[in-house]
Amino acid sequence: VKNDLVKTYSGGMIRRLEIACAMLIKPKIMFLDEPTIGLDPAAKKVVWERLNFFKKEYGVTIFFNTHYMDEAELYADEIAIINRGKIVARGKSEELRRSLGGEIIAFTVDKATIKPDLIQNIRKLSFVKDVFENGNLSVLVSDAETALPRLIDVLKDEKVSVERVSITKPTLDDVFLKYAGTRVEEKGRISDVTHMRTMIRKG
């Protein structure tokens, strides 16, 4: 491989080479644009092990942006979520998850049965804190035990076909969806996530 031209390398190999070149000069600050995109899980792990060693050994501050929330959770000391060029939320992972409060009731539904105004109607319910539409239907509530039967009734009345229900604490994915993900806003407009990125500050 060492005698091959770089243009013959795979995308993952080129990505690792770029990071290695950046580390050679031992910078005080590194800016990485989606450093593990195109890498398989094993290669991702190796990259982050090297970056963490580099950070501890040389005191380097690393800024990186990613759409992988698991990377943000595992490797970022501080996270900033950017929506259309502006920071809309910032803090440690635990702080951001706590900022949502309550519990998430996630419904796997038949998308064909969802009416255009369904999410707005659910959001108007007094016990609902927020609603996210990310392929499924996720509802943020203070108390899932009391909210679930009422939500089931609403979905039945709306003739929505529910395939599966789960209850979890808010995750970093939920935080991202609240502040910068695809969601129906008050005017019913679907936000465009193409221009939304998560900027992670590590260091």
JSON list of C-alpha atoms in Angstrom, two decimals:
[
{"chain": "A", "resi": 1, "resn": "VAL", "atom": "CA", "xyz": [0.00, 0.00, 0.00]},
{"chain": "A", "resi": 2, "resn": "LYS", "atom": "CA", "xyz": [2.81, 2.44, 0.84]},
{"chain": "A", "resi": 3, "resn": "ASN", "atom": "CA", "xyz": [4.01, 2.34, -2.79]},
{"chain": "A", "resi": 4, "resn": "ASP", "atom": "CA", "xyz": [0.55, 2.92, -4.26]},
{"chain": "A", "resi": 5, "resn": "LEU", "atom": "CA", "xyz": [-0.67, 6.31, -5.44]},
{"chain": "A", "resi": 6, "resn": "VAL", "atom": "CA", "xyz": [-3.12, 7.98, -3.07]},
{"chain": "A", "resi": 7, "resn": "LYS", "atom": "CA", "xyz": [-5.68, 8.23, -5.86]},
{"chain": "A", "resi": 8, "resn": "THR", "atom": "CA", "xyz": [-5.91, 4.43, -5.80]},
{"chain": "A", "resi": 9, "resn": "TYR", "atom": "CA", "xyz": [-6.84, 4.37, -2.08]},
{"chain": "A", "resi": 10, "resn": "SER", "atom": "CA", "xyz": [-10.37, 3.77, -0.88]},
{"chain": "A", "resi": 11, "resn": "GLY", "atom": "CA", "xyz": [-12.32, 6.64, 0.63]},
{"chain": "A", "resi": 12, "resn": "GLY", "atom": "CA", "xyz": [-11.73, 5.29, 4.11]},
{"chain": "A", "resi": 13, "resn": "MET", "atom": "CA", "xyz": [-7.99, 5.01, 3.59]},
{"chain": "A", "resi": 14, "resn": "ILE", "atom": "CA", "xyz": [-7.81, 8.56, 2.26]},
{"chain": "A", "resi": 15, "resn": "ARG", "atom": "CA", "xyz": [-9.72, 9.80, 5.30]},
{"chain": "A", "resi": 16, "resn": "ARG", "atom": "CA", "xyz": [-7.27, 8.10, 7.67]},
{"chain": "A", "resi": 17, "resn": "LEU", "atom": "CA", "xyz": [-4.33, 9.48, 5.71]},
{"chain": "A", "resi": 18, "resn": "GLU", "atom": "CA", "xyz": [-5.72, 13.01, 5.99]},
{"chain": "A", "resi": 19, "resn": "ILE", "atom": "CA", "xyz": [-6.00, 12.69, 9.75]},
{"chain": "A", "resi": 20, "resn": "ALA", "atom": "CA", "xyz": [-2.49, 11.23, 10.02]},
{"chain": "A", "resi": 21, "resn": "CYS", "atom": "CA", "xyz": [-1.07, 14.14, 8.00]},
{"chain": "A", "resi": 22, "resn": "ALA", "atom": "CA", "xyz": [-2.78, 16.62, 10.31]},
{"chain": "A", "resi": 23, "resn": "MET", "atom": "CA", "xyz": [-1.30, 14.89, 13.36]},
{"chain": "A", "resi": 24, "resn": "LEU", "atom": "CA", "xyz": [2.25, 14.98, 11.99]},
{"chain": "A", "resi": 25, "resn": "ILE", "atom": "CA", "xyz": [2.73, 18.67, 12.75]},
{"chain": "A", "resi": 26, "resn": "LYS", "atom": "CA", "xyz": [1.35, 18.31, 16.31]},
{"chain": "A", "resi": 27, "resn": "PRO", "atom": "CA", "xyz": [-1.03, 21.28, 16.11]},
{"chain": "A", "resi": 28, "resn": "LYS", "atom": "CA", "xyz": [-2.50, 22.92, 19.20]},
{"chain": "A", "resi": 29, "resn": "ILE", "atom": "CA", "xyz": [-5.95, 22.97, 17.57]},
{"chain": "A", "resi": 30, "resn": "MET", "atom": "CA", "xyz": [-7.42, 20.59, 15.01]},
{"chain": "A", "resi": 31, "resn": "PHE", "atom": "CA", "xyz": [-10.58, 21.11, 12.96]},
{"chain": "A", "resi": 32, "resn": "LEU", "atom": "CA", "xyz": [-12.01, 17.88, 11.57]},
{"chain": "A", "resi": 33, "resn": "ASP", "atom": "CA", "xyz": [-14.90, 17.73, 9.12]},
{"chain": "A", "resi": 34, "resn": "GLU", "atom": "CA", "xyz": [-16.79, 14.46, 9.72]},
{"chain": "A", "resi": 35, "resn": "PRO", "atom": "CA", "xyz": [-13.55, 12.57, 10.44]},
{"chain": "A", "resi": 36, "resn": "THR", "atom": "CA", "xyz": [-15.01, 9.06, 10.31]},
{"chain": "A", "resi": 37, "resn": "ILE", "atom": "CA", "xyz": [-17.37, 9.35, 7.37]},
{"chain": "A", "resi": 38, "resn": "GLY", "atom": "CA", "xyz": [-16.95, 6.39, 5.04]},
{"chain": "A", "resi": 39, "resn": "LEU", "atom": "CA", "xyz": [-15.15, 4.27, 7.65]},
{"chain": "A", "resi": 40, "resn": "ASP", "atom": "CA", "xyz": [-16.31, 0.89, 8.90]},
{"chain": "A", "resi": 41, "resn": "PRO", "atom": "CA", "xyz": [-16.89, 0.46, 12.67]},
{"chain": "A", "resi": 42, "resn": "ALA", "atom": "CA", "xyz": [-13.44, -1.05, 13.29]},
{"chain": "A", "resi": 43, "resn": "ALA", "atom": "CA", "xyz": [-11.68, 1.78, 11.45]},
{"chain": "A", "resi": 44, "resn": "LYS", "atom": "CA", "xyz": [-13.77, 4.38, 13.30]},
{"chain": "A", "resi": 45, "resn": "LYS", "atom": "CA", "xyz": [-12.67, 2.92, 16.61]},
{"chain": "A", "resi": 46, "resn": "VAL", "atom": "CA", "xyz": [-9.01, 3.04, 15.60]},
{"chain": "A", "resi": 47, "resn": "VAL", "atom": "CA", "xyz": [-9.30, 6.67, 14.46]},
{"chain": "A", "resi": 48, "resn": "TRP", "atom": "CA", "xyz": [-10.87, 7.77, 17.73]},
{"chain": "A", "resi": 49, "resn": "GLU", "atom": "CA", "xyz": [-8.35, 5.84, 19.80]},
{"chain": "A", "resi": 50, "resn": "ARG", "atom": "CA", "xyz": [-5.54, 7.65, 17.98]},
{"chain": "A", "resi": 51, "resn": "LEU", "atom": "CA", "xyz": [-7.23, 11.03, 18.29]},
{"chain": "A", "resi": 52, "resn": "ASN", "atom": "CA", "xyz": [-7.84, 10.55, 22.02]},
{"chain": "A", "resi": 53, "resn": "PHE", "atom": "CA", "xyz": [-4.23, 9.52, 22.54]},
{"chain": "A", "resi": 54, "resn": "PHE", "atom": "CA", "xyz": [-3.07, 12.52, 20.50]},
{"chain": "A", "resi": 55, "resn": "LYS", "atom": "CA", "xyz": [-5.25, 14.84, 22.56]},
{"chain": "A", "resi": 56, "resn": "LYS", "atom": "CA", "xyz": [-3.99, 13.54, 25.91]},
{"chain": "A", "resi": 57, "resn": "GLU", "atom": "CA", "xyz": [-0.34, 13.25, 24.85]},
{"chain": "A", "resi": 58, "resn": "TYR", "atom": "CA", "xyz": [0.01, 16.68, 23.25]},
{"chain": "A", "resi": 59, "resn": "GLY", "atom": "CA", "xyz": [-2.83, 18.68, 24.81]},
{"chain": "A", "resi": 60, "resn": "VAL", "atom": "CA", "xyz": [-4.53, 19.25, 21.46]},
{"chain": "A", "resi": 61, "resn": "THR", "atom": "CA", "xyz": [-8.00, 20.80, 21.30]},
{"chain": "A", "resi": 62, "resn": "ILE", "atom": "CA", "xyz": [-10.10, 19.10, 18.65]},
{"chain": "A", "resi": 63, "resn": "PHE", "atom": "CA", "xyz": [-13.16, 20.61, 17.01]},
{"chain": "A", "resi": 64, "resn": "PHE", "atom": "CA", "xyz": [-15.13, 18.17, 14.89]},
{"chain": "A", "resi": 65, "resn": "ASN", "atom": "CA", "xyz": [-18.53, 18.11, 13.27]},
{"chain": "A", "resi": 66, "resn": "THR", "atom": "CA", "xyz": [-20.52, 14.93, 12.85]},
{"chain": "A", "resi": 67, "resn": "HIS", "atom": "CA", "xyz": [-23.98, 13.61, 12.13]},
{"chain": "A", "resi": 68, "resn": "TYR", "atom": "CA", "xyz": [-23.25, 10.48, 14.19]},
{"chain": "A", "resi": 69, "resn": "MET", "atom": "CA", "xyz": [-24.78, 11.17, 17.59]},
{"chain": "A", "resi": 70, "resn": "ASP", "atom": "CA", "xyz": [-23.02, 8.16, 19.10]},
{"chain": "A", "resi": 71, "resn": "GLU", "atom": "CA", "xyz": [-19.68, 9.81, 18.30]},
{"chain": "A", "resi": 72, "resn": "ALA", "atom": "CA", "xyz": [-20.79, 13.01, 19.95]},
{"chain": "A", "resi": 73, "resn": "GLU", "atom": "CA", "xyz": [-21.93, 11.04, 22.99]},
{"chain": "A", "resi": 74, "resn": "LEU", "atom": "CA", "xyz": [-18.68, 9.09, 23.33]},
{"chain": "A", "resi": 75, "resn": "TYR", "atom": "CA", "xyz": [-15.98, 11.53, 22.31]},
{"chain": "A", "resi": 76, "resn": "ALA", "atom": "CA", "xyz": [-17.14, 15.12, 22.72]},
{"chain": "A", "resi": 77, "resn": "ASP", "atom": "CA", "xyz": [-16.50, 16.99, 25.96]},
{"chain": "A", "resi": 78, "resn": "GLU", "atom": "CA", "xyz": [-18.91, 19.70, 24.87]},
{"chain": "A", "resi": 79, "resn": "ILE", "atom": "CA", "xyz": [-21.54, 19.72, 22.14]},
{"chain": "A", "resi": 80, "resn": "ALA", "atom": "CA", "xyz": [-23.05, 22.59, 20.17]},
{"chain": "A", "resi": 81, "resn": "ILE", "atom": "CA", "xyz": [-26.01, 22.00, 17.86]},
{"chain": "A", "resi": 82, "resn": "ILE", "atom": "CA", "xyz": [-26.18, 24.36, 14.90]},
{"chain": "A", "resi": 83, "resn": "ASN", "atom": "CA", "xyz": [-29.40, 25.20, 13.09]},
{"chain": "A", "resi": 84, "resn": "ARG", "atom": "CA", "xyz": [-29.06, 27.27, 9.91]},
{"chain": "A", "resi": 85, "resn": "GLY", "atom": "CA", "xyz": [-25.72, 28.72, 10.94]},
{"chain": "A", "resi": 86, "resn": "LYS", "atom": "CA", "xyz": [-26.66, 29.55, 14.54]},
{"chain": "A", "resi": 87, "resn": "ILE", "atom": "CA", "xyz": [-25.89, 27.67, 17.75]},
{"chain": "A", "resi": 88, "resn": "VAL", "atom": "CA", "xyz": [-29.26, 26.68, 19.19]},
{"chain": "A", "resi": 89, "resn": "ALA", "atom": "CA", "xyz": [-28.11, 24.41, 22.03]},
{"chain": "A", "resi": 90, "resn": "ARG", "atom": "CA", "xyz": [-24.82, 23.87, 23.80]},
{"chain": "A", "resi": 91, "resn": "GLY", "atom": "CA", "xyz": [-23.54, 21.83, 26.72]},
{"chain": "A", "resi": 92, "resn": "LYS", "atom": "CA", "xyz": [-22.31, 18.44, 27.79]},
{"chain": "A", "resi": 93, "resn": "SER", "atom": "CA", "xyz": [-24.19, 15.40, 26.53]},
{"chain": "A", "resi": 94, "resn": "GLU", "atom": "CA", "xyz": [-25.90, 14.74, 29.86]},
{"chain": "A", "resi": 95, "resn": "GLU", "atom": "CA", "xyz": [-26.91, 18.40, 30.20]},
{"chain": "A", "resi": 96, "resn": "LEU", "atom": "CA", "xyz": [-28.47, 18.44, 26.75]},
{"chain": "A", "resi": 97, "resn": "ARG", "atom": "CA", "xyz": [-30.41, 15.24, 27.38]},
{"chain": "A", "resi": 98, "resn": "ARG", "atom": "CA", "xyz": [-31.66, 16.56, 30.72]},
{"chain": "A", "resi": 99, "resn": "SER", "atom": "CA", "xyz": [-32.76, 19.79, 29.03]},
{"chain": "A", "resi": 100, "resn": "LEU", "atom": "CA", "xyz": [-35.59, 17.91, 27.32]},
{"chain": "A", "resi": 101, "resn": "GLY", "atom": "CA", "xyz": [-36.89, 16.39, 30.55]},
{"chain": "A", "resi": 102, "resn": "GLY", "atom": "CA", "xyz": [-39.59, 13.75, 30.74]},
{"chain": "A", "resi": 103, "resn": "GLU", "atom": "CA", "xyz": [-39.77, 10.60, 28.64]},
{"chain": "A", "resi": 104, "resn": "ILE", "atom": "CA", "xyz": [-40.03, 9.78, 24.94]},
{"chain": "A", "resi": 105, "resn": "ILE", "atom": "CA", "xyz": [-42.91, 7.64, 23.68]},
{"chain": "A", "resi": 106, "resn": "ALA", "atom": "CA", "xyz": [-41.91, 6.39, 20.23]},
{"chain": "A", "resi": 107, "resn": "PHE", "atom": "CA", "xyz": [-44.58, 5.05, 17.90]},
{"chain": "A", "resi": 108, "resn": "THR", "atom": "CA", "xyz": [-43.71, 3.00, 14.84]},
{"chain": "A", "resi": 109, "resn": "VAL", "atom": "CA", "xyz": [-46.62, 3.76, 12.55]},
{"chain": "A", "resi": 110, "resn": "ASP", "atom": "CA", "xyz": [-47.84, 3.18, 9.03]},
{"chain": "A", "resi": 111, "resn": "LYS", "atom": "CA", "xyz": [-46.86, 6.48, 7.40]},
{"chain": "A", "resi": 112, "resn": "ALA", "atom": "CA", "xyz": [-49.70, 6.20, 4.92]},
{"chain": "A", "resi": 113, "resn": "THR", "atom": "CA", "xyz": [-52.19, 6.62, 7.78]},
{"chain": "A", "resi": 114, "resn": "ILE", "atom": "CA", "xyz": [-50.70, 9.89, 9.08]},
{"chain": "A", "resi": 115, "resn": "LYS", "atom": "CA", "xyz": [-52.79, 12.94, 8.23]},
{"chain": "A", "resi": 116, "resn": "PRO", "atom": "CA", "xyz": [-51.08, 16.32, 7.59]},
{"chain": "A", "resi": 117, "resn": "ASP", "atom": "CA", "xyz": [-52.41, 17.95, 10.78]},
{"chain": "A", "resi": 118, "resn": "LEU", "atom": "CA", "xyz": [-51.84, 14.98, 13.11]},
{"chain": "A", "resi": 119, "resn": "ILE", "atom": "CA", "xyz": [-48.62, 16.22, 14.69]},
{"chain": "A", "resi": 120, "resn": "GLN", "atom": "CA", "xyz": [-50.03, 19.68, 15.29]},
{"chain": "A", "resi": 121, "resn": "ASN", "atom": "CA", "xyz": [-53.07, 18.17, 16.98]},
{"chain": "A", "resi": 122, "resn": "ILE", "atom": "CA", "xyz": [-50.89, 16.02, 19.24]},
{"chain": "A", "resi": 123, "resn": "ARG", "atom": "CA", "xyz": [-48.67, 18.98, 20.10]},
{"chain": "A", "resi": 124, "resn": "LYS", "atom": "CA", "xyz": [-51.72, 20.91, 21.32]},
{"chain": "A", "resi": 125, "resn": "LEU", "atom": "CA", "xyz": [-52.51, 18.29, 23.98]},
{"chain": "A", "resi": 126, "resn": "SER", "atom": "CA", "xyz": [-51.86, 19.69, 27.46]},
{"chain": "A", "resi": 127, "resn": "PHE", "atom": "CA", "xyz": [-49.65, 16.79, 28.59]},
{"chain": "A", "resi": 128, "resn": "VAL", "atom": "CA", "xyz": [-47.43, 16.82, 25.49]},
{"chain": "A", "resi": 129, "resn": "LYS", "atom": "CA", "xyz": [-44.15, 18.76, 25.66]},
{"chain": "A", "resi": 130, "resn": "ASP", "atom": "CA", "xyz": [-43.08, 18.26, 22.04]},
{"chain": "A", "resi": 131, "resn": "VAL", "atom": "CA", "xyz": [-43.43, 15.99, 19.01]},
{"chain": "A", "resi": 132, "resn": "PHE", "atom": "CA", "xyz": [-40.73, 14.81, 16.60]},
{"chain": "A", "resi": 133, "resn": "GLU", "atom": "CA", "xyz": [-41.31, 13.18, 13.23]},
{"chain": "A", "resi": 134, "resn": "ASN", "atom": "CA", "xyz": [-38.22, 11.25, 12.17]},
{"chain": "A", "resi": 135, "resn": "GLY", "atom": "CA", "xyz": [-39.66, 8.44, 10.13]},
{"chain": "A", "resi": 136, "resn": "ASN", "atom": "CA", "xyz": [-41.54, 7.39, 13.24]},
{"chain": "A", "resi": 137, "resn": "LEU", "atom": "CA", "xyz": [-43.57, 9.46, 15.67]},
{"chain": "A", "resi": 138, "resn": "SER", "atom": "CA", "xyz": [-41.84, 10.45, 18.92]},
{"chain": "A", "resi": 139, "resn": "VAL", "atom": "CA", "xyz": [-43.74, 12.29, 21.65]},
{"chain": "A", "resi": 140, "resn": "LEU", "atom": "CA", "xyz": [-42.03, 13.97, 24.60]},
{"chain": "A", "resi": 141, "resn": "VAL", "atom": "CA", "xyz": [-44.14, 13.84, 27.77]},
{"chain": "A", "resi": 142, "resn": "SER", "atom": "CA", "xyz": [-43.58, 14.36, 31.49]},
{"chain": "A", "resi": 143, "resn": "ASP", "atom": "CA", "xyz": [-45.13, 11.04, 32.53]},
{"chain": "A", "resi": 144, "resn": "ALA", "atom": "CA", "xyz": [-45.31, 8.27, 29.94]},
{"chain": "A", "resi": 145, "resn": "GLU", "atom": "CA", "xyz": [-47.44, 5.98, 32.11]},
{"chain": "A", "resi": 146, "resn": "THR", "atom": "CA", "xyz": [-50.38, 8.38, 32.17]},
{"chain": "A", "resi": 147, "resn": "ALA", "atom": "CA", "xyz": [-49.82, 9.86, 28.70]},
{"chain": "A", "resi": 148, "resn": "LEU", "atom": "CA", "xyz": [-49.59, 6.61, 26.72]},
{"chain": "A", "resi": 149, "resn": "PRO", "atom": "CA", "xyz": [-53.27, 5.51, 27.00]},
{"chain": "A", "resi": 150, "resn": "ARG", "atom": "CA", "xyz": [-54.45, 8.97, 26.00]},
{"chain": "A", "resi": 151, "resn": "LEU", "atom": "CA", "xyz": [-52.11, 9.09, 23.02]},
{"chain": "A", "resi": 152, "resn": "ILE", "atom": "CA", "xyz": [-53.25, 5.63, 21.92]},
{"chain": "A", "resi": 153, "resn": "ASP", "atom": "CA", "xyz": [-56.85, 6.89, 22.00]},
{"chain": "A", "resi": 154, "resn": "VAL", "atom": "CA", "xyz": [-55.91, 9.93, 19.90]},
{"chain": "A", "resi": 155, "resn": "LEU", "atom": "CA", "xyz": [-54.15, 7.79, 17.31]},
{"chain": "A", "resi": 156, "resn": "LYS", "atom": "CA", "xyz": [-57.10, 5.41, 17.16]},
{"chain": "A", "resi": 157, "resn": "ASP", "atom": "CA", "xyz": [-59.48, 8.32, 16.63]},
{"chain": "A", "resi": 158, "resn": "GLU", "atom": "CA", "xyz": [-57.21, 9.58, 13.84]},
{"chain": "A", "resi": 159, "resn": "LYS", "atom": "CA", "xyz": [-57.17, 6.04, 12.37]},
{"chain": "A", "resi": 160, "resn": "VAL", "atom": "CA", "xyz": [-53.37, 5.83, 12.58]},
{"chain": "A", "resi": 161, "resn": "SER", "atom": "CA", "xyz": [-52.04, 2.29, 12.35]},
{"chain": "A", "resi": 162, "resn": "VAL", "atom": "CA", "xyz": [-49.58, 1.73, 15.23]},
{"chain": "A", "resi": 163, "resn": "GLU", "atom": "CA", "xyz": [-47.16, -1.16, 14.76]},
{"chain": "A", "resi": 164, "resn": "ARG", "atom": "CA", "xyz": [-44.96, -0.75, 17.81]},
{"chain": "A", "resi": 165, "resn": "VAL", "atom": "CA", "xyz": [-44.56, 1.43, 20.92]},
{"chain": "A", "resi": 166, "resn": "SER", "atom": "CA", "xyz": [-41.49, 2.02, 23.08]},
{"chain": "A", "resi": 167, "resn": "ILE", "atom": "CA", "xyz": [-40.71, 4.30, 26.02]},
{"chain": "A", "resi": 168, "resn": "THR", "atom": "CA", "xyz": [-37.23, 5.69, 26.65]},
{"chain": "A", "resi": 169, "resn": "LYS", "atom": "CA", "xyz": [-35.42, 8.56, 28.28]},
{"chain": "A", "resi": 170, "resn": "PRO", "atom": "CA", "xyz": [-34.39, 11.34, 25.86]},
{"chain": "A", "resi": 171, "resn": "THR", "atom": "CA", "xyz": [-31.28, 10.54, 23.83]},
{"chain": "A", "resi": 172, "resn": "LEU", "atom": "CA", "xyz": [-28.88, 12.82, 22.02]},
{"chain": "A", "resi": 173, "resn": "ASP", "atom": "CA", "xyz": [-30.77, 11.97, 18.83]},
{"chain": "A", "resi": 174, "resn": "ASP", "atom": "CA", "xyz": [-33.92, 13.35, 20.44]},
{"chain": "A", "resi": 175, "resn": "VAL", "atom": "CA", "xyz": [-32.05, 16.52, 21.42]},
{"chain": "A", "resi": 176, "resn": "PHE", "atom": "CA", "xyz": [-30.86, 16.94, 17.84]},
{"chain": "A", "resi": 177, "resn": "LEU", "atom": "CA", "xyz": [-34.38, 16.40, 16.49]},
{"chain": "A", "resi": 178, "resn": "LYS", "atom": "CA", "xyz": [-35.81, 18.99, 18.87]},
{"chain": "A", "resi": 179, "resn": "TYR", "atom": "CA", "xyz": [-33.33, 21.71, 17.99]},
{"chain": "A", "resi": 180, "resn": "ALA", "atom": "CA", "xyz": [-32.28, 20.96, 14.42]},
{"chain": "A", "resi": 181, "resn": "GLY", "atom": "CA", "xyz": [-33.98, 17.86, 13.06]},
{"chain": "A", "resi": 182, "resn": "THR", "atom": "CA", "xyz": [-36.88, 17.32, 10.67]},
{"chain": "A", "resi": 183, "resn": "ARG", "atom": "CA", "xyz": [-39.98, 18.45, 12.50]},
{"chain": "A", "resi": 184, "resn": "VAL", "atom": "CA", "xyz": [-43.29, 20.12, 11.93]},
{"chain": "A", "resi": 185, "resn": "GLU", "atom": "CA", "xyz": [-43.19, 23.67, 13.23]},
{"chain": "A", "resi": 186, "resn": "GLU", "atom": "CA", "xyz": [-46.09, 25.75, 14.49]},
{"chain": "A", "resi": 187, "resn": "LYS", "atom": "CA", "xyz": [-47.02, 26.81, 10.95]},
{"chain": "A", "resi": 188, "resn": "GLY", "atom": "CA", "xyz": [-46.88, 23.24, 9.73]},
{"chain": "A", "resi": 189, "resn": "ARG", "atom": "CA", "xyz": [-43.68, 23.75, 7.71]},
{"chain": "A", "resi": 190, "resn": "ILE", "atom": "CA", "xyz": [-41.21, 20.88, 7.51]},
{"chain": "A", "resi": 191, "resn": "SER", "atom": "CA", "xyz": [-37.73, 22.10, 8.44]},
{"chain": "A", "resi": 192, "resn": "ASP", "atom": "CA", "xyz": [-35.01, 21.35, 5.95]},
{"chain": "A", "resi": 193, "resn": "VAL", "atom": "CA", "xyz": [-32.17, 19.48, 7.65]},
{"chain": "A", "resi": 194, "resn": "THR", "atom": "CA", "xyz": [-29.88, 19.78, 4.65]},
{"chain": "A", "resi": 195, "resn": "HIS", "atom": "CA", "xyz": [-28.36, 22.95, 6.10]},
{"chain": "A", "resi": 196, "resn": "MET", "atom": "CA", "xyz": [-28.31, 21.79, 9.68]},
{"chain": "A", "resi": 197, "resn": "ARG", "atom": "CA", "xyz": [-25.14, 20.39, 11.18]},
{"chain": "A", "resi": 198, "resn": "THR", "atom": "CA", "xyz": [-23.95, 19.39, 14.62]},
{"chain": "A", "resi": 199, "resn": "MET", "atom": "CA", "xyz": [-20.68, 21.08, 15.59]},
{"chain": "A", "resi": 200, "resn": "ILE", "atom": "CA", "xyz": [-18.87, 19.25, 18.30]},
{"chain": "A", "resi": 201, "resn": "ARG", "atom": "CA", "xyz": [-16.24, 20.91, 20.46]},
{"chain": "A", "resi": 202, "resn": "LYS", "atom": "CA", "xyz": [-13.79, 18.43, 21.92]},
{"chain": "A", "resi": 203, "resn": "GLY", "atom": "CA", "xyz": [-10.99, 19.57, 24.18]}
]
